[in-house]
Coordinates of C-alpha atoms in Angstrom, one line a residue:
Chain A
M1 CA 31.3 35.2 40.9
S2 CA 27.9 33.6 41.6
L3 CA 27.3 30.7 43.9
I4 CA 26.3 28.5 40.9
S5 CA 29.4 29.3 39.1
L6 CA 31.6 28.8 42.1
F7 CA 30.0 25.4 42.8
G8 CA 30.4 24.7 39.1
A9 CA 34.1 25.3 39.3
L10 CA 34.2 23.0 42.4
E11 CA 32.2 20.3 40.6
V12 CA 34.5 20.3 37.5
G13 CA 37.6 20.7 39.7
L14 CA 36.7 17.7 41.8
I15 CA 36.3 15.6 38.7
Y16 CA 39.7 16.7 37.6
G17 CA 40.9 16.0 41.2
L18 CA 40.5 12.4 40.3
V19 CA 42.4 12.8 37.2
A20 CA 45.1 14.6 39.0
L21 CA 45.4 11.7 41.5
G22 CA 45.8 9.4 38.5
V23 CA 48.5 11.6 37.0
L24 CA 50.1 11.9 40.4
I25 CA 50.7 8.0 40.3
S26 CA 52.0 7.8 36.8
F27 CA 54.0 11.0 36.7
R28 CA 55.3 11.5 40.2
I29 CA 55.2 8.1 41.9
L30 CA 55.8 5.8 39.0
N31 CA 58.0 8.3 37.0
F32 CA 56.1 7.2 33.9
P33 CA 55.3 10.0 31.6
D34 CA 51.8 8.9 30.7
L35 CA 49.5 10.6 28.1
T36 CA 47.0 7.7 28.1
A37 CA 44.7 10.1 30.0
D38 CA 43.4 11.8 26.9
G39 CA 42.1 8.6 25.8
S40 CA 41.2 6.9 29.2
F41 CA 39.1 9.8 30.4
P42 CA 36.7 9.6 27.5
L43 CA 36.9 5.9 27.6
G44 CA 35.5 5.8 31.0
G45 CA 32.8 8.3 29.9
A46 CA 32.0 6.2 26.8
V47 CA 31.7 2.9 28.6
C48 CA 29.7 4.5 31.4
A49 CA 27.4 6.2 29.0
V50 CA 26.8 3.3 26.8
S51 CA 26.0 1.0 29.9
I52 CA 23.6 3.5 31.2
I53 CA 21.8 3.7 27.8
A54 CA 21.7 -0.1 27.8
G55 CA 19.8 0.0 31.2
V56 CA 22.7 -0.9 33.5
N57 CA 22.4 0.5 36.9
P58 CA 24.3 3.8 37.0
W59 CA 26.5 2.7 39.8
L60 CA 27.6 -0.4 38.0
A61 CA 28.0 1.6 34.8
T62 CA 30.6 3.9 36.7
L63 CA 32.3 0.8 37.8
F64 CA 32.5 -0.6 34.2
G65 CA 33.9 2.8 33.2
T66 CA 36.5 2.7 35.8
L67 CA 37.5 -0.8 35.0
A68 CA 37.8 0.1 31.3
G69 CA 40.4 2.8 32.4
A70 CA 42.2 0.1 34.3
A71 CA 42.4 -1.9 31.1
A72 CA 43.7 1.0 29.1
G73 CA 46.5 1.5 31.8
F74 CA 47.1 -2.2 31.5
V75 CA 47.8 -1.9 27.7
T76 CA 50.1 1.0 28.1
A77 CA 52.1 -0.8 30.7
W78 CA 52.2 -3.8 28.7
L79 CA 53.6 -2.0 25.5
H80 CA 56.4 -0.6 27.7
V81 CA 57.2 -3.6 30.0
S82 CA 56.7 -6.5 27.5
L83 CA 57.3 -4.8 24.0
K84 CA 59.9 -2.3 25.4
I85 CA 58.3 0.6 23.8
M86 CA 59.4 3.9 25.2
Q87 CA 57.0 5.0 27.9
L88 CA 56.0 8.3 26.3
L89 CA 55.4 6.5 22.9
A90 CA 53.6 3.7 24.4
S91 CA 51.1 6.1 26.1
I92 CA 50.7 8.2 22.9
L93 CA 49.9 5.0 20.9
V94 CA 47.3 3.9 23.4
M95 CA 45.9 7.5 23.6
I96 CA 45.3 7.7 19.8
A97 CA 44.2 4.2 19.4
L98 CA 41.5 4.9 22.1
Y99 CA 40.0 7.7 20.0
S100 CA 38.9 5.1 17.6
V101 CA 38.0 2.6 20.2
N102 CA 35.9 5.2 21.9
L103 CA 34.0 6.0 18.7
R104 CA 33.4 2.4 18.3
I105 CA 32.1 1.9 21.7
M106 CA 29.9 4.9 21.6
G107 CA 28.7 4.2 18.1
A108 CA 28.4 7.9 17.5
P109 CA 30.5 10.9 18.5
N110 CA 28.0 12.1 21.1
I111 CA 25.7 10.2 23.6
P112 CA 23.5 12.5 25.6
L113 CA 22.5 11.5 29.1
I114 CA 20.5 14.5 30.0
W115 CA 17.3 12.4 30.8
E116 CA 18.9 9.2 31.8
P117 CA 19.3 7.9 35.3
T118 CA 22.8 8.6 36.7
V119 CA 24.3 8.1 40.2
I120 CA 23.2 11.7 41.0
T121 CA 19.6 11.7 39.7
P122 CA 18.1 10.2 42.8
F123 CA 19.2 13.1 44.8
I124 CA 18.1 15.8 42.5
N125 CA 14.8 17.7 43.1
E126 CA 12.0 17.4 40.5
D127 CA 12.7 21.1 39.5
Y128 CA 16.6 20.6 39.4
S129 CA 16.9 23.5 41.8
N130 CA 19.4 21.8 44.1
Q131 CA 21.5 20.2 41.3
F132 CA 24.2 22.9 41.5
W133 CA 25.3 21.9 45.0
V134 CA 24.2 18.1 44.9
K135 CA 26.5 17.4 42.0
P136 CA 29.7 18.8 43.5
L137 CA 28.7 17.2 46.9
M138 CA 28.4 13.7 45.3
I139 CA 31.6 14.1 43.4
L140 CA 33.3 15.2 46.7
L141 CA 32.2 11.9 48.2
F142 CA 33.8 10.0 45.3
V143 CA 37.1 12.0 45.7
I144 CA 37.3 11.5 49.4
A145 CA 36.8 7.8 49.0
A146 CA 39.3 7.6 46.1
K147 CA 41.9 9.7 48.0
L148 CA 41.5 7.5 51.4
L149 CA 41.7 4.3 49.5
L150 CA 44.8 5.5 47.7
D151 CA 46.4 6.7 51.0
L152 CA 45.6 3.2 52.4
F153 CA 47.2 1.6 49.3
F154 CA 50.4 3.6 49.5
A155 CA 50.8 2.5 53.1
S156 CA 50.5 -1.1 52.0
R157 CA 53.3 -3.4 51.0
A158 CA 52.3 -3.1 47.3
G159 CA 52.0 0.6 47.6
L160 CA 55.5 1.0 49.0
A161 CA 56.9 -1.3 46.3
T162 CA 55.2 0.8 43.7
R163 CA 56.7 4.0 45.2
A164 CA 60.1 2.4 45.3
T165 CA 59.9 1.3 41.6
G166 CA 59.3 4.9 40.6
A167 CA 62.0 6.3 43.0
N168 CA 64.8 3.9 42.0
I169 CA 64.1 1.1 39.7
R170 CA 67.4 -0.7 40.0
M171 CA 67.5 -0.5 43.8
S172 CA 64.0 -1.8 43.8
Q173 CA 65.0 -4.8 41.6
A174 CA 67.9 -5.4 43.8
Q175 CA 65.6 -5.5 46.9
G176 CA 63.6 -8.2 45.1
I177 CA 60.7 -6.1 44.0
N178 CA 58.9 -7.2 40.9
T179 CA 59.1 -3.8 39.2
N180 CA 57.2 -4.9 36.1
K181 CA 54.3 -5.9 38.2
M182 CA 54.4 -2.7 40.0
T183 CA 54.3 -0.7 36.8
Y184 CA 51.1 -2.7 35.7
L185 CA 49.6 -2.0 39.0
G186 CA 50.4 1.6 39.2
M187 CA 49.3 2.4 35.6
M188 CA 46.0 0.4 36.0
I189 CA 45.2 2.3 39.2
S190 CA 46.2 5.6 37.7
N191 CA 44.0 5.2 34.5
A192 CA 41.1 3.6 36.5
L193 CA 41.0 6.9 38.6
I194 CA 41.1 9.1 35.4
A195 CA 38.3 6.9 33.8
L196 CA 36.3 7.2 37.0
G197 CA 36.7 11.0 36.5
G198 CA 35.3 10.5 32.9
S199 CA 32.5 8.4 34.1
L200 CA 31.4 11.1 36.6
Y201 CA 32.1 13.7 34.0
V202 CA 29.5 12.4 31.6
Q203 CA 27.0 11.7 34.3
T204 CA 27.1 15.4 35.5
Q205 CA 27.8 17.4 32.3
G206 CA 25.0 16.3 30.0
G207 CA 26.6 13.3 28.4
A208 CA 29.6 11.7 26.5
D209 CA 31.3 13.5 23.6
I210 CA 34.3 12.1 21.8
S211 CA 36.0 15.6 22.4
I212 CA 35.9 15.5 26.2
G213 CA 39.4 13.9 26.4
V214 CA 41.0 16.9 24.7
G215 CA 43.5 18.3 27.1
T216 CA 42.9 16.0 30.0
I217 CA 46.5 15.3 30.6
V218 CA 47.3 19.1 30.6
I219 CA 44.6 19.8 33.2
G220 CA 45.8 16.9 35.4
L221 CA 49.5 17.9 35.1
A222 CA 48.7 21.5 35.9
A223 CA 46.6 20.3 39.0
V224 CA 49.6 18.3 40.3
I225 CA 52.1 21.1 39.7
I226 CA 49.9 23.8 41.3
G227 CA 49.0 21.5 44.2
E228 CA 52.8 20.6 44.9
T229 CA 53.7 24.2 44.6
L230 CA 51.2 25.3 47.3
I231 CA 51.5 22.4 49.7
T232 CA 54.9 20.9 50.0
S233 CA 54.9 17.7 52.0
K234 CA 56.6 14.4 51.9
K235 CA 53.6 12.7 53.6
M236 CA 51.4 10.7 51.2
F237 CA 48.3 12.1 52.9
W238 CA 49.1 15.6 52.1
I239 CA 50.5 14.9 48.6
T240 CA 47.1 13.3 47.5
F241 CA 45.3 16.2 49.2
S242 CA 47.4 18.8 47.4
V243 CA 46.8 17.5 43.9
I244 CA 43.0 17.6 44.5
V245 CA 43.3 21.2 45.8
G246 CA 45.4 21.9 42.7
A247 CA 42.6 20.7 40.5
I248 CA 40.0 22.8 42.2
L249 CA 42.2 25.9 42.1
Y250 CA 42.9 25.5 38.3
R251 CA 39.2 25.4 37.6
L252 CA 38.6 28.2 40.0
F253 CA 41.3 30.2 37.9
I254 CA 39.2 29.4 34.8
A255 CA 36.0 30.5 36.5
L256 CA 37.7 33.7 37.5
A257 CA 39.1 34.3 34.0
L258 CA 35.5 33.8 32.6
H259 CA 34.2 36.2 35.2
S260 CA 36.8 38.9 35.1
G261 CA 35.4 42.2 33.9
P262 CA 38.8 44.1 34.3
L263 CA 40.6 41.5 32.2
Q264 CA 37.9 41.8 29.5
S265 CA 38.0 45.7 29.7
I266 CA 41.6 45.7 28.8
G267 CA 40.9 43.5 25.7
I268 CA 41.6 40.0 27.2
G269 CA 38.8 37.8 26.0
A270 CA 37.7 34.2 25.9
Q271 CA 40.1 33.5 23.2
D272 CA 43.0 34.1 25.5
L273 CA 41.8 31.5 28.1
N274 CA 44.4 28.9 27.0
F275 CA 47.2 31.4 27.3
I276 CA 46.2 32.5 30.7
T277 CA 46.0 28.9 31.9
A278 CA 49.5 28.2 30.5
T279 CA 50.8 31.3 32.2
L280 CA 49.4 30.1 35.6
V281 CA 51.1 26.8 35.2
V282 CA 54.4 28.5 34.3
I283 CA 54.1 30.7 37.5
A284 CA 53.3 27.6 39.5
L285 CA 56.3 25.9 38.1
V286 CA 58.7 28.8 38.7
L287 CA 57.5 29.7 42.2
P288 CA 59.5 27.1 44.0
Q289 CA 62.7 28.2 42.2
I290 CA 62.1 31.8 43.2
K291 CA 61.3 30.6 46.7
A292 CA 64.5 28.6 46.8
K293 CA 66.6 31.5 45.3
L294 CA 65.2 34.0 47.9
K295 CA 66.0 31.6 50.7
R296 CA 69.5 31.2 49.5
R297 CA 70.2 34.9 49.2
F298 CA 68.7 35.4 52.6
K299 CA 71.0 32.8 54.1
G300 CA 74.0 34.2 52.3
R301 CA 73.4 37.7 53.9
R302 CA 73.4 36.2 57.3
Chain B
M1 CA 28.8 27.1 54.4
L2 CA 25.8 27.3 52.1
S3 CA 24.1 30.0 54.1
L4 CA 27.3 32.0 54.2
L5 CA 27.7 31.9 50.5
M6 CA 24.0 32.6 49.6
P7 CA 24.2 36.4 50.0
L8 CA 27.0 36.4 47.6
S9 CA 25.0 35.0 44.9
L10 CA 21.9 37.1 45.7
S11 CA 24.0 40.3 45.7
S12 CA 25.4 39.4 42.3
L13 CA 21.8 39.0 41.0
S14 CA 20.5 42.2 42.3
F15 CA 23.1 44.0 40.2
A16 CA 21.0 43.1 37.2
D17 CA 18.9 46.1 36.0
N18 CA 15.2 45.2 35.5
A19 CA 14.7 47.1 32.4
K20 CA 17.9 45.9 30.9
K21 CA 17.8 42.5 29.2
H22 CA 20.7 40.1 29.6
V23 CA 21.6 37.6 26.7
A24 CA 24.6 35.3 27.2
I25 CA 26.1 33.4 24.3
T26 CA 28.5 30.5 24.3
A27 CA 30.1 28.5 21.4
I28 CA 32.0 25.4 21.5
V29 CA 34.6 26.7 19.2
E30 CA 35.1 29.9 17.2
H31 CA 35.2 29.5 13.4
P32 CA 33.8 31.6 10.4
A33 CA 30.4 29.7 10.1
L34 CA 29.7 29.8 13.9
D35 CA 30.9 33.4 14.2
Q36 CA 28.4 34.3 11.4
A37 CA 25.6 32.7 13.3
R38 CA 26.5 34.7 16.4
Q39 CA 26.6 37.9 14.3
G40 CA 23.2 37.2 12.8
I41 CA 21.8 36.7 16.4
I42 CA 23.3 40.1 17.4
D43 CA 22.1 41.9 14.3
E44 CA 18.5 40.4 14.7
L45 CA 18.5 41.6 18.4
K46 CA 19.6 45.0 17.3
D47 CA 16.8 45.3 14.7
A48 CA 14.2 44.4 17.3
G49 CA 15.5 47.3 19.4
F50 CA 17.8 45.5 21.7
I51 CA 20.9 47.4 21.6
E52 CA 24.0 46.4 23.4
G53 CA 25.0 48.7 26.1
E54 CA 21.7 50.6 26.1
N55 CA 19.0 48.1 27.0
L56 CA 20.9 44.8 26.4
T57 CA 23.8 43.3 28.2
L58 CA 25.4 40.8 25.7
Q59 CA 28.0 38.4 26.9
F60 CA 29.9 36.0 24.8
Q61 CA 32.3 33.1 25.9
S62 CA 34.0 30.5 23.7
A63 CA 35.1 27.1 25.1
Q64 CA 37.8 26.8 22.6
G65 CA 37.0 23.3 21.9
N66 CA 37.5 22.3 25.5
S67 CA 34.4 20.6 26.9
A68 CA 35.4 21.1 30.7
T69 CA 35.5 24.9 29.8
A70 CA 32.1 24.6 28.1
A71 CA 30.8 23.1 31.3
Q72 CA 32.2 25.9 33.4
I73 CA 30.8 28.5 31.0
A74 CA 27.4 27.0 31.3
K75 CA 27.6 27.1 35.0
K76 CA 28.6 30.7 34.9
Y77 CA 25.6 31.5 32.8
A78 CA 23.4 29.3 35.1
G79 CA 24.6 31.5 38.1
D80 CA 24.3 34.8 36.2
N81 CA 20.7 34.0 35.4
P82 CA 20.4 35.8 32.0
D83 CA 17.1 36.4 30.2
V84 CA 18.2 34.0 27.5
A85 CA 21.2 31.7 27.2
I86 CA 22.3 30.7 23.7
G87 CA 24.4 27.6 23.0
I88 CA 26.1 27.5 19.5
G89 CA 27.0 23.9 18.7
T90 CA 25.8 20.6 20.2
P91 CA 28.3 20.3 23.2
S92 CA 27.7 24.0 24.3
A93 CA 23.9 23.6 24.2
Q94 CA 24.1 20.3 26.2
A95 CA 26.3 21.8 28.7
L96 CA 23.8 24.6 29.2
L97 CA 21.0 22.1 29.7
A98 CA 22.9 20.1 32.1
S99 CA 23.6 23.3 34.2
T100 CA 20.1 24.9 34.3
R101 CA 16.5 24.0 33.9
T102 CA 15.3 27.5 34.7
V103 CA 17.2 29.8 32.4
P104 CA 15.6 29.8 29.0
I105 CA 18.0 28.1 26.4
V106 CA 18.2 28.8 22.7
Y107 CA 20.4 26.3 20.7
T108 CA 21.7 27.0 17.2
A109 CA 23.9 25.1 14.7
V110 CA 22.7 21.8 16.1
T111 CA 21.9 19.2 13.4
D112 CA 19.7 16.9 15.4
P113 CA 18.4 18.5 18.6
V114 CA 16.3 15.4 19.4
A115 CA 19.2 12.9 19.2
A116 CA 21.2 15.3 21.3
N117 CA 18.5 15.2 24.0
L118 CA 18.1 19.0 23.9
V119 CA 14.3 18.8 23.1
R120 CA 12.2 15.6 23.2
S121 CA 10.7 16.4 19.8
W122 CA 10.7 19.0 17.1
E123 CA 7.4 20.3 18.6
A124 CA 7.1 22.7 21.6
T125 CA 7.7 20.4 24.5
G126 CA 7.7 22.5 27.5
G127 CA 10.9 22.7 29.5
N128 CA 13.4 25.6 28.9
V129 CA 14.8 24.9 25.5
T130 CA 14.1 25.8 21.9
G131 CA 16.3 26.7 19.0
V132 CA 17.2 26.5 15.4
S133 CA 18.8 23.4 13.8
D134 CA 21.1 23.6 10.9
H135 CA 19.5 20.5 9.4
L136 CA 18.9 20.8 5.8
P137 CA 16.8 18.3 3.9
L138 CA 19.2 16.2 1.8
E139 CA 16.9 15.4 -1.0
P140 CA 17.1 18.8 -2.9
Q141 CA 20.8 18.7 -2.3
M142 CA 21.1 15.3 -4.0
D143 CA 18.8 16.6 -6.8
L144 CA 21.4 19.4 -7.3
V145 CA 24.3 16.8 -7.4
K146 CA 22.3 14.8 -10.1
M147 CA 21.7 18.0 -12.2
I148 CA 25.4 18.8 -12.1
I149 CA 26.7 15.3 -12.5
P150 CA 23.8 13.5 -14.4
D151 CA 25.4 10.0 -14.5
V152 CA 26.6 10.1 -10.8
K153 CA 27.5 6.5 -9.5
S154 CA 29.2 7.3 -6.2
I155 CA 29.5 10.2 -4.0
G156 CA 32.4 10.9 -1.6
F157 CA 31.7 12.3 1.8
V158 CA 34.6 14.0 3.8
Y159 CA 33.8 14.4 7.4
S160 CA 35.1 14.3 11.0
P161 CA 34.1 11.0 12.6
G162 CA 34.2 12.8 16.0
E163 CA 31.4 15.2 15.0
V164 CA 27.9 14.0 15.7
N165 CA 26.4 16.5 13.2
S166 CA 28.3 14.9 10.3
T167 CA 27.7 11.2 11.3
I168 CA 24.0 11.9 11.2
V169 CA 24.4 13.3 7.7
L170 CA 26.5 10.2 6.6
K171 CA 23.8 7.9 7.8
Q172 CA 21.0 9.9 6.0
L173 CA 23.0 10.0 2.8
Q174 CA 23.4 6.2 2.8
E175 CA 19.7 5.9 3.5
I176 CA 18.7 8.1 0.7
L177 CA 21.3 7.2 -2.0
E178 CA 21.8 3.4 -1.7
P179 CA 18.3 2.4 -2.7
Q180 CA 18.9 4.5 -5.9
G181 CA 22.0 2.6 -6.6
I182 CA 24.4 5.4 -5.8
K183 CA 27.3 4.4 -3.6
V184 CA 28.4 6.6 -0.8
V185 CA 32.1 6.5 0.0
A186 CA 33.0 7.9 3.4
A187 CA 36.4 9.5 3.8
P188 CA 36.9 10.3 7.5
A189 CA 39.3 13.1 8.3
Q190 CA 40.0 13.3 12.0
R191 CA 42.0 16.6 11.9
T192 CA 42.0 19.4 9.4
T193 CA 45.4 18.3 8.2
D194 CA 43.9 14.9 7.2
I195 CA 41.5 16.5 4.7
S196 CA 43.8 16.7 1.9
T197 CA 44.8 13.0 2.2
A198 CA 41.1 12.0 2.5
V199 CA 40.2 13.8 -0.7
K200 CA 43.0 12.2 -2.5
S201 CA 42.0 8.8 -1.2
L202 CA 38.7 9.3 -3.2
Q203 CA 40.5 9.8 -6.5
G204 CA 39.1 7.5 -9.1
R205 CA 36.4 6.2 -6.7
V206 CA 33.9 8.9 -6.8
D207 CA 32.4 11.2 -9.2
V208 CA 31.7 14.0 -6.8
I209 CA 32.4 15.1 -3.1
Y210 CA 29.6 16.4 -1.1
T211 CA 30.5 18.4 2.0
S212 CA 28.2 19.2 4.9
T213 CA 28.6 21.7 7.7
D214 CA 31.3 19.6 9.5
N215 CA 33.3 21.9 11.6
N216 CA 36.7 20.5 10.4
V217 CA 35.8 20.6 6.8
V218 CA 34.3 24.2 7.0
S219 CA 37.4 25.3 9.0
A220 CA 39.8 24.1 6.3
Y221 CA 37.7 24.3 3.1
E222 CA 40.7 25.7 1.3
S223 CA 42.6 22.4 1.6
M224 CA 39.4 20.7 0.3
Y225 CA 39.5 23.0 -2.6
Q226 CA 43.2 22.6 -3.3
A227 CA 42.8 18.8 -3.2
A228 CA 39.8 18.9 -5.4
V229 CA 41.5 20.9 -8.1
Q230 CA 44.3 18.4 -8.0
T231 CA 42.1 15.3 -8.2
K232 CA 39.6 17.0 -10.5
I233 CA 36.7 15.7 -8.2
P234 CA 34.1 18.5 -8.1
L235 CA 33.0 19.7 -4.6
I236 CA 29.2 20.3 -4.0
A237 CA 28.5 21.9 -0.5
S238 CA 25.7 22.3 1.8
D239 CA 26.4 25.9 3.0
T240 CA 26.7 28.8 0.8
S241 CA 29.9 30.1 2.3
S242 CA 31.7 26.9 1.1
S243 CA 30.9 27.9 -2.5
E244 CA 32.7 31.2 -2.0
R245 CA 35.7 29.2 -0.8
G246 CA 35.8 26.8 -3.7
A247 CA 32.9 24.4 -4.0
V248 CA 31.3 24.3 -7.5
A249 CA 27.9 24.8 -6.2
A250 CA 26.1 25.0 -2.8
L251 CA 22.5 24.8 -1.9
G252 CA 21.9 25.7 1.7
G253 CA 21.3 28.0 4.4
D254 CA 23.9 30.4 5.5
Y255 CA 24.9 30.6 9.0
Y256 CA 24.2 34.3 9.2
G257 CA 20.7 33.6 8.1
M258 CA 20.4 30.9 10.7
G259 CA 21.7 33.3 13.3
R260 CA 19.0 35.7 12.3
Q261 CA 16.3 33.1 12.7
T262 CA 17.7 32.2 16.0
G263 CA 17.7 35.8 17.0
K264 CA 13.9 36.0 16.3
L265 CA 13.4 33.2 18.8
V266 CA 15.5 35.0 21.3
V267 CA 13.5 38.2 20.7
R268 CA 10.3 36.4 21.3
I269 CA 11.5 35.0 24.7
L270 CA 12.9 38.4 25.6
N271 CA 9.4 39.8 24.9
G272 CA 7.8 37.3 27.4
E273 CA 7.2 34.0 25.6
K274 CA 8.4 30.8 27.3
A275 CA 11.1 28.8 25.5
G276 CA 9.1 25.6 26.1
D277 CA 6.2 26.9 24.1
I278 CA 8.2 27.6 21.0
A279 CA 8.8 24.7 18.5
S280 CA 12.2 24.0 17.3
E281 CA 12.9 25.4 13.8
K282 CA 14.8 24.2 10.8
P283 CA 16.5 26.6 8.4
Q284 CA 13.8 28.6 6.6
K285 CA 15.3 29.5 3.3
T286 CA 17.9 27.9 1.1
E287 CA 20.0 29.7 -1.5
L288 CA 22.0 28.4 -4.4
Y289 CA 25.4 29.7 -4.9
V290 CA 27.6 28.6 -7.9
N291 CA 31.2 29.1 -8.5
L292 CA 32.2 29.2 -12.1
K293 CA 36.0 29.3 -11.7
A294 CA 35.9 26.4 -9.3
A295 CA 33.8 24.4 -11.8
Q296 CA 36.3 24.9 -14.5
Q297 CA 39.2 24.0 -12.3
Q298 CA 37.5 20.9 -11.0
G299 CA 36.7 19.8 -14.5
V300 CA 32.9 20.2 -14.6
T301 CA 30.6 22.2 -16.6
L302 CA 27.6 23.7 -14.8
P303 CA 24.3 23.3 -16.7
E304 CA 22.8 26.5 -17.8
E305 CA 19.6 25.9 -15.7
V306 CA 21.6 25.5 -12.6
I307 CA 23.5 28.9 -13.2
K308 CA 20.2 30.5 -14.0
S309 CA 18.6 29.5 -10.8
A310 CA 21.5 30.5 -8.7
T311 CA 21.1 33.5 -6.3
K312 CA 24.7 34.2 -6.5
V313 CA 27.2 33.4 -9.3
I314 CA 30.8 33.7 -8.4
E315 CA 32.9 34.3 -11.6

């Protein structure tokens, strides 16, 4: 694998690291099966791209994109909390509605940002020779900031209440926690992170396209699952770390699949990529069970 | 860390045989039209003496509709440093340009490369990009529509709202037809499974349906055809393969021919020209295909002069 390809996998992996952090909050911490991601990721990208085209400062545009994601999370939470719509259904509704909303925001299915100023452009050489490492480095800074802020949040009173809401909603209510409020807060932070990912995606990958949302949730879930399998810890610091690692590994697997000569020589081609990634996730899912089984057998013998 | 990894990339580069040319192709999705474009490129390379395995390394990766994968394929190509990287479809070509400003990029099957920011104008504009668009002038196509349906009052347009190529065509259709008093009725179909519903929604509202090279529509032309036969709305298409699949008539380039044309640009770059010195191209030749069986089923009689001027008549 070439250096550029490796850094490319890191770059895309780090962006999905933000998505994975978002998915971690909804699925794992809040226990809210949330598919909004497929809509909030392109929403962040759309708002950011449109803002940049309109001449808004790229940093501000990134913030707008992120806030738009928070709004999407708010709507999903509202459908569930206030209108009592099933969680999964609420998120699917917001996801499909966002497709049309995103088209409206963008005004066209594709907004190229190739020559527009982005948060990355000031650091890129005139001949673009350093872009292959500047882009992942910049995104890394965003990811570190997001991760640390998230760790701080989860150590705070509101963060602990959010975790309690997901862990045991009745117990939390008995303890006087406003679980509805925590659901809103968690879903907004979750989708804000995912939309931040979308904002950075459009600024590094050439522009916004209506199709960039496809499969976001799958990648996010895969990252969470791979990360959790590899790094098992109950400490928030390591959990947030693990899902970022999971996202990077997932993209590295893809890069390896794209590069693998041996795979291609036995007839496995590009069209099998989705199958390979699904297989990887299944393996990651099954590994803990196998580990537990082996442990039990080992103990039984003793 | 950088200095440690650097030899890794250099060693992978040094594998490349100097005499052997390396062409890397990527497509956003695989479907018949895009696959034909790719075949056209490969055949053109072959005719120019670049034979895979002998003096040419040919690579192909499909992003399968996933833009993150498209981004990673682009990065792989940027790292492999091929002699030419070819992007089939707008998102794939954009991903390539976002990943490298040094590897020559040739795009194909992009309707408006200027709007897509691939090139700054249709002229040779320097940089590392050139290519062939699949943009066909709409006027001759609308002339064909008027020849087949002389008293046409409204034209239906079934398309994917998520595809930039199609939204551009829709806008141009409105600009051309509305001053002539012909109404354009847009019927968006987000998924291939929505196509049949979209066609049926046009029943009684349009005299004819015009289809462009929309990826959804082309992928599922059979369902366009089925619905058109049921509703008796004739289909007129902008690529010839659609006529073979049930459009009454089609005036357009074929994707294979466009691939051939793209291949010619690739050969020029392989022979030493700079991508930035080559102007972007539009499809060179158009052909007229007519489908008599489809015409009969969709309740329209093709004028004799149309049949006579057709390059291919499907019975």
